[in-house]
Structures are given as structure tokens and as C-alpha cells.
Amino acid sequence: MKYSNILKITGIIAMVLVIFAGIGCMSDTGESTTEDNQGTDSQQQDDVVLKVFHAGSLTIPFKELEQMYEKRNPNVDVRREAGGSVATVRKVTETGKQADVVGVADYSLVPNMMMPEYTNWYSAFAKNQMVIAYTEDSKYSDEINKDNWYDILRRSDVTFGLSNPNDDPCGYRSQMVTQIAEIYYNDSQVYDDLMASNTAMDTTSNDGTYTVNVPKSENINPNSDKIMMRSMETELSSALEMGEIDYFYIYRSVAVQHGFEFVELPSEIDLSSVKHEDMYSKVKVKRGNGDLSKGKPIVYGVTIPDTVNQKEHAVGFIKLIHSKDGQQVLENNGQPPIVPASTNNINNVPKKLREYF
Amino acid sequence: MPRIKTRLNGLGQINPMLVIFFLSLSILLFFVFITLSNMIVQQIVSDFSGLIEAVRDSSVLEAIFLSLYSGFLATLISFILGVPTAYLLARKDFIGKRIIESILDIPVVVPHTVAGIALLTIFGANGLIGDPLESIVQFRDALAGTVVAMLFVSAPYLTNSAREGFQSVDPRLENAARSLGAPLWKAFLFVTFPLASRHLLTGSIMCWARAISEFGAVIMLAYYPMVGPTLIYERFTSMGLSESRPIAVLLILVTLTIFVILRMISSGWRRYDRD
């Protein structure tokens, strides 16, 4: 009886704590909002909660930035929520969840999904590139390089991971990389062998441009002997660590942050370089909901949605992202900052941020 | 006047404690009811065609059926393993019994994504169980994986309910049967088991319900084939609320119907309790 009682009591205590913590936070935020307006002394300014929703691949740099920001502003509690970029935007636009800052792995999601109702500006602040990540336990890891990676992935005993193109920019970018590889390596079977024959996805070509057709998620039917598909790219990291898969398509930043080995792909196909934008744009991905994404360099975007409660700190947090310290954090995590950052409309950018564009 | 008052007090009609308790009941009921009914009513009123569309969508029906079916398999396995376990825990005392009980209860308190990661580590292609079984059965992204994930999180509900059931049966009834010459298995099968049957059914319903509603552990181990909750999540992330809500409503309606029927059956079995 003792142990189960302890479990039960712990459960009850935890519940009570959660409830009181919840009530506490609610009243705290309420208070601090009014205090901000009145500008009262800092003693009462406890626990301003700043809600940051962001792409899974921004988790580590944003965690470091969170710590930095909280250290400099002890009264602020930055709460991050990671998810697929599309899902992250939907949390704000469809479920009406309150967010102060939104960071996505494809800046174009902001103009496409959030403008004009939820914001009227974005900052494109950092870059990334696609790589093929692996560990030394992966099959043929001693052979793989940037010229033969697609042949290694083709081998029947090799398994690889993909994130869902319908949910996650990393997912549709994996499709783009594989399709552009056909052009670059002059091998017309790359996409067929890796994707089309193992899933219900396929490509149609027209005048040297290609469209990858992704069915609705439940109909993608990946061959589970060959491909492991998950909603978010970060879920695949643990699969690689466990040896569940040999390779996966991922951002360089995630590979760096997890300490994975990775194949650096030619810049013509890895979606990293503005110089090769023409090459990238030859491939489009049509997602299950009909949306079309065109191949282009990977650029992260951040904005302040209209749901903002803590405008001042939202601006402060974005300022930190763009500052020298923020740039250093991004650099260390394999997501080189874009300096100066670019935006759709400098006049809509909060004044305190304009110096970074 | 005083007489009436005493009578009412005796019946507990206006006891202040009960009034407060009744208030708690109302709040709880309101909380659960308003949350679910609001979604269902909104769907029916504002987008009935969406619901019809979901009913006609074969991938939606497949996912819901798969939820019910894999939940049923998980419950069946829970039953086969959980009933004997529960009997032992209810009737026998042995060293470490309390610890064993607590261990069996752990899945109830573990966050389900954590359970999913743990399961993937064990049942994955290189896992402790997944590796030796690789040539026979695959767990990752397969029905077996869905069932295993559901089993892990839902089995405690059946085991606990069955244990309570067996504890509620007077051991003397079993002893009487045995003293009349019935072997232990006969006493169990024809005396204890039927007397605990309502608890077993209730436990099975809870177990099945928990299995169907599981998402976190399932999505880690088996993203495919997609069960109802995974499909709802998928539709939400890729297409938004308007595409995912009809499926959620449909899943609620289907499971609710089944559970109401099962509850009615189980309350019909109440007479066994009195014997």
C-alpha cells in the first residue's frame, strides 16, 4: 500500500501545484501588463511572460537566446514552444493561441500564412543548408561523400529518414534536394529510386521544371523497411541516435547541434546559396492541401504577431536575435545570420529594430 | 416543523456538505460537457457538410477503424496478461508485491512521449526486443507498434480494475467451492471470475478507451499506419482546424456510442455484485 499511496499522494500534490502555479501565473501576467503601462518600480514587475513559438530547428539557438534574455531581464520569463513551422503558424492563426514572437524555418510562411491579418512585416535573419546526417554506426558511413550519397541511399539494406513534406519545410526541402540532385548529377532515376518507389509521392516534369506531388499525409504510405517518416525533423534525430535509421535529410544546424556526422552537399543542390537560386527554383513541391512551395534558399524568418501581449519584450527579444551576441549564437549553431537582415517593408518594422536592416 | 426537518436531515436532502459536493459535481460535469459538446455542436451547426465529407472519406474511416481495432487488440492482450496478474495481486502476498504494483502503475504517470521514446528504444530495429524479433515482426511504423504503444499506456487500467474486482469477491466463496472438491482453476473460473465480471468489463472499457485516445506514445513508435488521433494531428498541422475538427467529432461520436452501449451492458451485470 505504501508505494501506491506515495504515487497517489505525489499525483495529488502535483495536481494542486499545477493548479496553483497556473492561477499564480495568470494573476502575475495580469498584474505585470498593467504595470508595464504604468511603469511602476521593478519590485512588482515579476514574471512578465514572453511567449515565443518557433520552428523545431531553432530550438537550440533560441534556448541560448532565452537564457541570455532572461539574464539581462530578470523579470521576464521567456516561454518557448517548438513545433513544425507550418503548425507553429497555425497555432497562432487558427487555434488563437497567444504568442509574442513567431520564428519559422521558412520566412515565406509569414507573408503566405500570416499577412495581412496577423502581421505586416518579417525579418529574414538567418540561413541554413540541407545535409545528409549519419553516425559512424550507419551502414557504409566510411564510403559516403558528396558524389555518391544518393547511390548509398539507394542500397537495399540502407534505411533513411524524412520529415513529412506536408507539415514541415525540412520535409519538402528534402524532396527538392532529391529532385534537383537528378539534374545536378545527371541521373534521371534518383528521385524515382529514393522517393517515388518507396512512397506515394511522385514528380511531373514540364520544360525542365519539376513538380513533386505530395498526397495527403495518410496516403503517403512510406515503405517502412526503407523510409522512416515523422512529422518533425527533430523527431528523426533520436531515430538516428538509436540506429533506427542510417541517414536522414536534415538541416546542417541540427546535425551540428547533435554532433552528427554529415555529408555536405554541393551548394547547387543544398538550398544554401542565393547564387544558385535559379537552380533551386526548377523544383516545386505541391503539398497535400494544394499549397505550392518553390525551391529557394533556406532563410529563417521572425515576426511579432498581432496576438502580442508584451510588445516591448517581443521587440527586445528580436533585437537580441539580431545583435552581435545573437549573431554569435546563430553562427555557433550552424545557422549563419544574414547581416543586414532583410524584410518586406522597413516601414512596418518596429523602430527599435530598423538599424539591423 | 421540527419533525419534517429531522426527516429531511435523515434523508440527507439539504445537508450543506452535500450541497457543496453537488456544486463540485455540477462544475466538473459542466467543464467536460461544455468542452466536448461545444466542439460537436459547432461542427454540426457551422459545418455539417464537413462532417458528412469526413464520413465519406475512406482514409478517415480507415484511421478510426484502425484506432478501434488496435485498441481492441491492446485490450485483449491486457486482458490475457492483466487478469491473472490481478488475481495474484488480489489474493497472494509475496515479497516485493507493493513494488511490483507500483511498477505496473508507472505507465499512468509517465509522460506519453517519454513512453514512446522508451518503447522505440526497446522495439526499434536495434532494440532489446525489436532486434531479435526483426525477421518475424516489425514494430516501427506497423500495426504491432501501435498495439504495443497502446498496451503500455492502457494495461494498468485493466489490471487495477480487475484487482479491485477480485478483492471484492469474498475468498470464503472460493474456499467453499474448493472444500466441495473443485480444483483451484474451477473455483477461479466458475466462482471468482463471474463475480468479478463487472469490474473486468469496466476495466476493459477503460483500457480500450485509453488505448484509442493514446497519441504521444503511438506517434513515436508508429506514425504509420495512421490511427485516428494521428490523422487528426496531421490534418491540423497540414491543413488546419477546419479539416481536422470533423474527424475529431466523428471519432468522439463513434467511441461515445460504443462506450454508452458497453456501459449499459455493464450496469446490467450489476446483479452479479450482490450475489
XYZ file of C-alpha atoms in Angstrom:
632
model
C 0.000 0.000 0.000
C 2.818 2.390 0.897
C 4.262 2.800 -2.578
C 0.997 3.198 -4.420
C -0.094 5.634 -1.765
C 3.053 7.621 -2.276
C 2.350 7.649 -6.012
C -1.203 8.798 -5.460
C -0.211 11.469 -2.963
C 2.531 12.704 -5.276
C -0.022 12.877 -8.054
C -2.450 14.869 -5.984
C 0.256 17.247 -4.780
C 1.480 17.698 -8.350
C -2.053 18.481 -9.472
C -2.587 21.003 -6.722
C 0.761 22.616 -7.522
C -0.081 22.831 -11.220
C -3.404 24.426 -10.447
C -1.891 26.977 -8.075
C 1.021 27.642 -10.395
C -1.496 28.260 -13.155
C -3.521 30.655 -11.071
C -0.309 32.333 -9.947
C 0.923 32.866 -13.495
C -2.395 34.189 -14.670
C -2.617 36.801 -11.994
C 1.055 37.645 -12.417
C 0.755 38.330 -16.111
C -2.348 40.339 -15.463
C -0.562 42.471 -12.945
C 2.569 42.943 -14.940
C 0.690 44.040 -18.038
C -0.896 46.848 -16.152
C 2.410 47.679 -14.514
C 4.096 47.964 -17.873
C 1.593 50.589 -18.835
C 2.020 52.451 -15.612
C 5.765 51.998 -15.467
C 5.877 51.207 -11.762
C 9.023 50.118 -9.945
C 10.724 46.854 -10.764
C 9.963 45.237 -7.450
C 6.458 44.428 -8.568
C 7.421 43.642 -12.146
C 7.825 39.945 -11.569
C 7.261 37.349 -14.216
C 6.469 39.033 -17.435
C 5.804 36.008 -19.617
C 7.103 36.265 -23.159
C 5.730 33.538 -25.406
C 7.956 32.524 -28.285
C 6.668 29.978 -30.811
C 9.350 28.662 -33.113
C 10.427 26.032 -35.619
C 11.922 22.850 -34.184
C 15.250 23.612 -35.849
C 15.525 26.892 -33.937
C 15.223 25.150 -30.570
C 18.863 25.252 -29.534
C 19.795 28.801 -30.595
C 16.522 30.119 -29.150
C 17.175 28.300 -25.900
C 20.523 30.041 -25.609
C 18.950 33.371 -26.519
C 16.239 32.749 -23.932
C 18.849 32.285 -21.208
C 20.660 35.409 -22.341
C 17.473 37.458 -22.417
C 16.298 36.258 -19.015
C 19.679 37.029 -17.510
C 19.514 40.578 -18.798
C 15.847 40.970 -17.895
C 15.366 39.033 -14.649
C 11.682 39.931 -14.501
C 10.970 38.204 -17.809
C 10.161 34.524 -18.208
C 10.635 33.505 -21.839
C 8.464 30.506 -22.666
C 9.304 28.744 -25.879
C 7.112 26.328 -27.788
C 8.737 24.353 -30.616
C 6.902 22.711 -33.488
C 6.866 22.235 -37.241
C 6.943 25.709 -38.834
C 3.573 25.353 -40.526
C 1.998 24.022 -37.345
C 3.609 26.864 -35.404
C 1.979 29.471 -37.604
C -1.354 27.650 -37.415
C -1.268 27.682 -33.647
C -1.493 31.456 -33.878
C -3.754 31.862 -36.891
C -6.208 29.023 -36.291
C -6.333 27.996 -32.662
C -5.889 31.553 -31.476
C -3.057 30.715 -29.103
C -1.374 33.775 -27.763
C 2.205 34.326 -28.929
C 4.527 37.309 -28.663
C 7.193 36.166 -31.131
C 6.954 33.685 -34.009
C 10.088 32.230 -35.622
C 9.836 29.931 -38.660
C 12.230 27.914 -40.783
C 10.920 29.445 -43.997
C 10.373 33.189 -43.886
C 7.862 32.977 -46.762
C 5.350 31.309 -44.436
C 4.914 34.720 -42.788
C 3.716 36.557 -45.921
C 1.817 33.480 -47.146
C 0.028 32.439 -43.984
C 0.085 35.400 -41.587
C -0.248 38.516 -43.719
C -2.138 40.735 -43.607
C -4.334 39.533 -40.724
C -1.677 38.720 -38.155
C 1.347 40.825 -39.045
C 2.659 43.130 -41.758
C 6.392 42.592 -41.597
C 9.040 39.938 -41.127
C 12.759 39.772 -40.670
C 14.717 37.212 -42.648
C 17.572 36.798 -40.187
C 19.487 33.544 -40.711
C 20.331 30.847 -43.238
C 20.733 27.132 -43.250
C 21.512 24.315 -45.673
C 20.406 20.735 -46.245
C 22.789 17.884 -45.429
C 22.589 14.120 -45.091
C 23.301 13.293 -41.445
C 24.632 9.970 -40.165
C 26.651 8.409 -37.362
C 29.690 6.161 -37.561
C 27.356 3.197 -36.977
C 25.410 3.966 -40.156
C 25.845 1.401 -42.926
C 28.539 2.422 -45.454
C 29.363 5.514 -43.407
C 33.022 5.089 -44.380
C 32.161 5.345 -48.077
C 29.623 8.134 -48.293
C 30.570 11.504 -49.771
C 29.010 14.293 -51.768
C 29.333 12.419 -55.060
C 27.849 9.070 -54.092
C 25.353 9.804 -51.289
C 22.338 9.051 -53.467
C 23.853 5.709 -54.517
C 24.397 4.774 -50.879
C 20.808 5.692 -50.002
C 19.671 3.530 -52.919
C 21.244 0.379 -51.492
C 18.570 -2.027 -50.381
C 19.922 -2.507 -46.852
C 20.141 1.213 -46.117
C 17.282 2.998 -44.347
C 16.779 6.741 -44.184
C 14.541 9.292 -42.543
C 12.378 12.089 -43.918
C 10.136 14.595 -42.259
C 6.632 14.985 -43.610
C 6.546 17.451 -46.541
C 3.001 18.398 -45.564
C 3.972 19.527 -42.077
C 7.483 20.720 -42.204
C 9.631 22.843 -44.529
C 12.516 20.426 -43.890
C 10.277 17.725 -45.357
C 9.519 19.476 -48.618
C 13.089 20.689 -48.874
C 14.268 17.061 -48.717
C 12.070 16.408 -51.729
C 13.542 19.407 -53.538
C 17.118 18.343 -52.841
C 16.464 14.835 -54.134
C 14.816 16.137 -57.289
C 17.481 18.758 -58.008
C 20.103 16.041 -57.481
C 18.711 14.341 -60.597
C 19.554 17.410 -62.641
C 22.885 18.076 -60.988
C 24.224 14.514 -61.142
C 22.557 13.891 -64.495
C 20.918 10.716 -63.227
C 17.218 10.589 -64.030
C 16.460 7.822 -61.544
C 17.484 9.478 -58.265
C 14.044 10.687 -57.269
C 12.327 7.528 -58.515
C 14.645 5.192 -56.651
C 14.719 7.090 -53.373
C 11.247 8.574 -53.079
C 8.765 7.603 -55.791
C 9.284 3.857 -55.476
C 9.119 3.961 -51.663
C 6.187 6.347 -51.156
C 3.081 7.565 -52.942
C 4.885 10.799 -53.855
C 5.888 11.360 -57.465
C 7.101 14.069 -59.835
C 5.797 15.531 -63.027
C 8.159 17.463 -65.256
C 7.439 20.242 -67.652
C 10.012 22.158 -69.713
C 12.907 21.492 -67.381
C 10.947 22.301 -64.228
C 9.700 19.661 -61.849
C 6.752 19.415 -59.526
C 6.823 16.928 -56.677
C 3.287 15.827 -55.827
C 2.735 15.003 -52.190
C -0.576 13.300 -51.369
C -2.394 13.877 -48.094
C -0.324 12.635 -45.176
C -2.348 9.490 -44.550
C -1.839 8.448 -48.160
C 1.924 8.934 -48.413
C 2.427 5.302 -47.339
C 6.183 5.225 -46.916
C 7.720 1.780 -47.270
C 8.671 1.290 -43.635
C 11.524 -1.100 -44.485
C 13.286 1.741 -46.272
C 11.958 5.067 -45.057
C 11.027 6.390 -41.641
C 8.798 9.425 -41.884
C 7.878 11.654 -38.978
C 6.023 14.896 -38.626
C 9.010 16.922 -37.496
C 12.635 16.706 -38.466
C 13.781 16.778 -34.858
C 11.964 13.526 -34.091
C 14.258 11.794 -36.544
C 17.377 12.783 -34.621
C 16.577 10.311 -31.878
C 15.860 7.644 -34.501
C 19.346 8.139 -35.915
C 20.904 8.011 -32.459
C 19.115 4.726 -31.782
C 20.270 3.256 -35.082
C 16.677 3.026 -36.269
C 17.778 4.710 -39.499
C 21.185 5.044 -41.181
C 20.797 8.512 -42.685
C 18.385 11.387 -42.738
C 17.831 14.629 -44.580
C 18.283 17.452 -42.146
C 19.448 21.000 -41.708
C 23.146 21.439 -41.196
C 22.396 23.270 -37.948
C 20.614 20.281 -36.414
C 23.434 17.964 -37.468
C 25.981 20.325 -35.893
C 23.967 20.724 -32.693
C 23.550 16.968 -32.264
C 27.148 16.222 -33.133
C 26.196 14.018 -36.088
C 28.489 13.300 -38.980
C 27.095 14.728 -42.176
C 27.606 14.843 -45.918
C 27.870 18.426 -47.068
C 26.064 18.511 -50.403
C 27.147 20.625 -53.388
C 25.840 24.169 -52.971
C 23.991 23.774 -56.310
C 21.536 21.440 -54.580
C 21.665 22.139 -50.838
C 19.411 25.224 -50.852
C 22.013 27.338 -49.066
C 23.142 29.848 -51.621
C 21.364 32.812 -53.139
C 23.794 32.378 -56.071
C 22.068 29.143 -57.128
C 18.512 30.327 -56.700
C 17.786 29.672 -60.393
C 18.760 26.046 -59.974
C 16.637 25.624 -56.853
C 13.623 27.253 -58.434
C 13.418 24.485 -61.015
C 11.654 22.347 -58.428
C 8.309 22.926 -56.782
C 6.585 20.805 -54.172
C 2.810 20.567 -54.204
C 1.618 19.622 -50.747
C -1.429 17.578 -49.776
C -3.516 20.698 -49.174
C -2.708 22.064 -52.626
C -0.126 24.636 -51.475
C 2.857 25.037 -53.736
C 6.379 25.715 -52.468
C 9.141 26.705 -54.845
C 12.756 25.784 -54.249
C 14.698 28.681 -52.787
C 17.495 29.298 -50.319
C 16.660 28.382 -46.726
C 16.030 31.542 -44.800
C 14.620 31.827 -41.283
C 12.011 34.413 -40.538
C 10.776 36.057 -37.362
C 7.886 38.385 -36.684
C 5.679 39.800 -33.949
C 2.083 38.652 -34.453
C -0.944 40.774 -33.533
C -1.570 38.427 -30.613
C 1.353 40.074 -28.828
C 0.881 40.866 -25.137
C 4.401 42.000 -24.329
C 5.304 44.211 -27.263
C 8.291 45.803 -25.584
C 9.924 42.486 -24.732
C 8.986 40.924 -28.048
C 10.926 43.725 -29.717
C 13.691 43.262 -27.148
C 13.969 39.551 -27.878
C 14.106 40.100 -31.642
C 16.676 42.833 -31.067
C 18.783 40.289 -29.212
C 18.492 37.836 -32.118
C 19.882 40.488 -34.480
C 22.554 41.815 -32.123
C 26.223 40.814 -32.182
C 25.585 38.310 -29.380
C 22.630 36.830 -31.213
C 24.644 36.545 -34.404
C 27.326 34.679 -32.487
C 24.774 32.210 -31.101
C 23.366 31.563 -34.576
C 26.838 31.167 -36.039
C 27.852 28.643 -33.367
C 24.762 26.591 -34.042
C 25.317 26.284 -37.764
C 22.698 28.844 -38.759
C 24.736 31.715 -40.192
C 22.999 35.069 -39.603
C 22.026 37.282 -42.520
C 23.644 40.683 -41.940
C 21.986 43.013 -42.570
C 18.692 41.165 -42.241
C 16.114 41.612 -44.963
C 12.447 42.476 -44.700
C 9.382 43.016 -46.849
C 8.753 46.562 -45.669
C 11.139 48.516 -43.478
C 8.370 50.999 -42.577
C 6.415 48.284 -40.832
C 9.385 47.070 -38.808
C 9.318 48.343 -35.200
C 11.527 51.409 -34.970
C 13.933 49.942 -32.460
C 14.799 47.146 -34.912
C 15.330 49.189 -38.071
C 19.075 49.553 -37.572
C 19.519 45.853 -38.390
C 18.109 46.024 -41.934
C -41.967 21.668 11.533
C -39.112 20.199 13.587
C -40.264 16.739 12.626
C -40.061 17.459 8.944
C -36.649 18.990 9.346
C -35.263 15.927 11.118
C -36.695 13.737 8.463
C -35.095 15.723 5.729
C -31.788 15.684 7.567
C -32.107 11.995 7.996
C -32.524 11.599 4.272
C -29.560 13.878 3.690
C -31.621 16.089 1.417
C -30.346 19.509 2.446
C -27.125 18.654 4.151
C -24.786 21.589 3.430
C -21.862 19.313 2.704
C -23.830 17.526 0.049
C -24.893 20.822 -1.451
C -21.239 21.782 -1.830
C -20.435 18.352 -3.224
C -23.270 18.681 -5.661
C -21.851 22.028 -6.736
C -18.492 20.325 -7.409
C -20.251 17.722 -9.471
C -22.011 20.406 -11.491
C -18.769 22.253 -12.207
C -16.965 19.105 -13.261
C -19.836 17.970 -15.420
C -20.158 21.405 -16.985
C -16.424 21.535 -17.683
C -16.327 18.196 -19.505
C -19.686 18.562 -21.161
C -19.259 22.105 -22.450
C -15.819 21.375 -23.912
C -16.927 18.385 -25.929
C -20.454 19.458 -26.803
C -19.274 22.879 -27.929
C -16.974 21.271 -30.481
C -19.618 18.829 -31.670
C -22.386 21.411 -31.867
C -20.155 23.936 -33.613
C -19.190 21.349 -36.164
C -22.799 20.333 -36.815
C -24.183 23.853 -36.893
C -21.454 25.685 -38.771
C -20.016 22.973 -40.985
C -22.281 19.981 -41.259
C -21.104 19.278 -44.793
C -17.564 18.941 -43.459
C -18.743 16.197 -41.150
C -20.519 14.402 -43.995
C -17.366 14.719 -46.049
C -15.366 13.131 -43.214
C -17.849 10.251 -43.015
C -17.412 9.657 -46.725
C -13.630 9.935 -46.657
C -12.305 6.389 -46.693
C -8.958 7.323 -45.142
C -10.796 8.885 -42.198
C -12.922 5.784 -41.682
C -9.857 3.563 -42.020
C -7.989 5.567 -39.386
C -10.913 5.465 -36.969
C -11.413 1.756 -37.570
C -7.709 1.183 -37.050
C -7.934 3.046 -33.732
C -10.809 0.856 -32.579
C -9.182 -2.322 -33.859
C -5.680 -1.789 -32.490
C -7.239 -0.572 -29.233
C -9.213 -3.801 -29.131
C -6.067 -5.891 -29.685
C -4.267 -3.971 -26.939
C -7.222 -4.573 -24.607
C -7.310 -8.270 -25.491
C -3.631 -8.662 -24.641
C -4.105 -6.567 -21.489
C -6.938 -8.904 -20.528
C -4.972 -12.088 -21.142
C -1.997 -10.797 -19.160
C -3.763 -8.486 -16.739
C -6.436 -10.804 -15.310
C -4.026 -13.451 -13.972
C -1.745 -10.669 -12.715
C -4.638 -9.005 -10.950
C -5.722 -12.273 -9.359
C -2.253 -12.855 -7.938
C -2.065 -9.303 -6.613
C -5.522 -9.549 -5.059
C -5.119 -12.940 -3.412
C -1.474 -13.638 -2.695
C 1.092 -11.926 -0.564
C 4.686 -12.161 -1.588
C 7.916 -10.253 -1.165
C 8.100 -7.111 -3.252
C 4.411 -7.113 -4.075
C 3.996 -3.413 -3.330
C 6.950 -2.554 -5.514
C 5.574 -4.690 -8.320
C 2.225 -2.945 -8.049
C 3.904 0.441 -8.262
C 5.979 -0.598 -11.262
C 2.872 -1.805 -13.062
C 1.293 1.585 -12.385
C 4.171 3.663 -13.725
C 2.794 3.964 -17.300
C -0.074 6.004 -15.843
C 2.288 8.726 -14.611
C 4.980 8.690 -17.325
C 4.531 11.394 -19.987
C 3.441 9.526 -23.067
C 6.014 10.977 -25.396
C 8.627 9.665 -22.988
C 6.888 6.292 -23.049
C 7.025 6.461 -26.845
C 10.752 7.140 -26.894
C 11.350 4.330 -24.393
C 9.251 1.953 -26.488
C 11.069 2.925 -29.661
C 14.362 2.187 -27.936
C 13.161 -1.289 -26.971
C 11.057 -2.221 -30.001
C 13.116 -0.467 -32.690
C 15.145 -2.431 -35.228
C 18.163 -2.368 -32.894
C 16.196 -2.565 -29.672
C 16.364 -5.148 -26.938
C 13.160 -6.808 -28.168
C 12.883 -5.381 -31.670
C 16.258 -6.684 -32.805
C 15.811 -10.436 -32.125
C 12.262 -10.302 -33.497
C 13.206 -8.275 -36.565
C 12.730 -11.119 -39.043
C 9.346 -12.120 -37.567
C 7.618 -8.882 -36.741
C 8.356 -5.214 -37.299
C 7.149 -2.749 -34.697
C 8.277 0.597 -36.069
C 5.610 2.100 -38.330
C 3.463 -1.038 -38.184
C 0.273 -2.251 -36.526
C 2.311 -4.214 -33.983
C 3.956 -0.962 -32.885
C 0.617 0.801 -32.452
C -0.679 -2.095 -30.357
C 2.453 -2.220 -28.194
C 2.307 1.536 -27.536
C -1.384 1.341 -26.633
C -0.785 -1.729 -24.467
C 1.897 0.035 -22.475
C -0.251 3.008 -21.533
C -3.585 1.258 -21.106
C -2.828 -2.085 -19.419
C -2.691 -0.598 -15.863
C -6.333 0.469 -16.106
C -7.498 -3.088 -16.725
C -5.160 -4.650 -14.192
C -6.181 -2.244 -11.444
C -9.879 -2.624 -12.094
C -9.569 -6.423 -12.226
C -7.620 -6.437 -8.955
C -10.342 -4.423 -7.265
C -12.863 -6.845 -8.704
C -11.098 -9.893 -7.326
C -10.602 -8.168 -3.978
C -14.330 -7.543 -3.768
C -15.044 -11.274 -4.061
C -15.056 -12.948 -0.652
C -12.254 -15.565 -0.591
C -14.556 -17.776 1.504
C -16.724 -18.339 -1.563
C -13.671 -19.719 -3.347
C -12.756 -21.794 -0.316
C -16.280 -23.172 -0.137
C -16.067 -24.274 -3.756
C -12.690 -25.880 -3.123
C -13.880 -27.639 0.021
C -16.603 -29.173 -2.108
C -13.868 -30.671 -4.278
C -13.422 -28.092 -7.055
C -9.802 -27.653 -8.157
C -8.420 -24.109 -7.922
C -8.870 -23.359 -11.618
C -12.527 -24.391 -11.450
C -13.138 -22.247 -8.391
C -11.489 -19.330 -10.212
C -13.311 -19.835 -13.478
C -16.805 -20.547 -12.111
C -16.879 -18.575 -8.860
C -14.395 -15.706 -8.718
C -14.297 -14.764 -12.398
C -18.083 -14.377 -12.852
C -18.399 -12.464 -9.581
C -15.711 -10.031 -10.691
C -17.005 -9.832 -14.232
C -18.465 -6.352 -13.964
C -15.154 -4.998 -12.763
C -13.437 -6.837 -15.583
C -15.775 -5.321 -18.145
C -15.426 -1.829 -16.690
C -11.652 -2.269 -16.672
C -11.695 -3.439 -20.268
C -13.765 -0.438 -21.340
C -11.374 1.934 -19.570
C -8.421 0.134 -21.095
C -9.883 0.293 -24.576
C -10.832 3.943 -24.174
C -7.334 4.802 -23.012
C -5.841 2.867 -25.917
C -7.976 4.640 -28.511
C -7.180 8.055 -27.119
C -3.427 7.457 -26.983
C -1.378 9.731 -29.209
C 2.023 10.590 -27.767
C 3.388 7.080 -27.459
C 1.826 5.855 -30.695
C 3.178 8.655 -32.868
C 6.728 7.988 -31.674
C 6.667 4.285 -32.444
C 4.193 4.091 -35.315
C 3.450 7.250 -37.287
C 2.127 4.893 -39.931
C -0.377 3.265 -40.337
C -2.220 6.349 -39.096
C -4.681 5.938 -36.249
C -7.446 8.478 -35.597
C -5.567 10.819 -33.249
C -2.501 10.865 -35.522
C -4.678 11.690 -38.518
C -6.373 14.492 -36.586
C -2.961 15.924 -35.684
C -1.742 15.531 -39.277
C -4.754 17.239 -40.766
C -4.408 20.010 -38.248
C -0.751 20.679 -38.989
C -1.007 20.389 -42.739
C -4.485 21.729 -43.428
C -5.776 23.424 -40.330
C -8.661 23.303 -37.934
C -11.468 23.098 -40.471
C -10.048 19.854 -41.865
C -9.203 18.228 -38.557
C -12.241 19.018 -36.430
C -14.740 16.883 -38.379
C -12.511 13.847 -37.818
C -12.243 14.619 -34.126
C -16.020 14.970 -33.852
C -16.546 11.745 -35.775
C -14.083 9.889 -33.551
C -15.852 11.209 -30.445
C -19.283 10.250 -31.750
C -18.224 6.738 -32.740
C -16.398 5.974 -29.495
C -19.102 7.613 -27.384
C -21.756 5.397 -28.944
C -19.724 2.285 -28.295
C -18.950 3.263 -24.712
C -22.542 4.116 -23.878
C -23.626 0.706 -25.132
C -20.879 -1.033 -23.154
C -21.741 0.968 -20.030
C -25.343 -0.107 -20.354
C -24.285 -3.728 -20.651
C -22.000 -3.413 -17.644
C -24.677 -1.848 -15.447
C -26.937 -4.750 -16.468
C -24.323 -7.018 -14.919
C -24.642 -5.304 -11.573
C -26.734 -8.184 -10.183
C -23.582 -10.293 -10.008
C -22.230 -7.885 -7.415
C -24.976 -8.727 -4.987
C -24.664 -12.494 -5.139
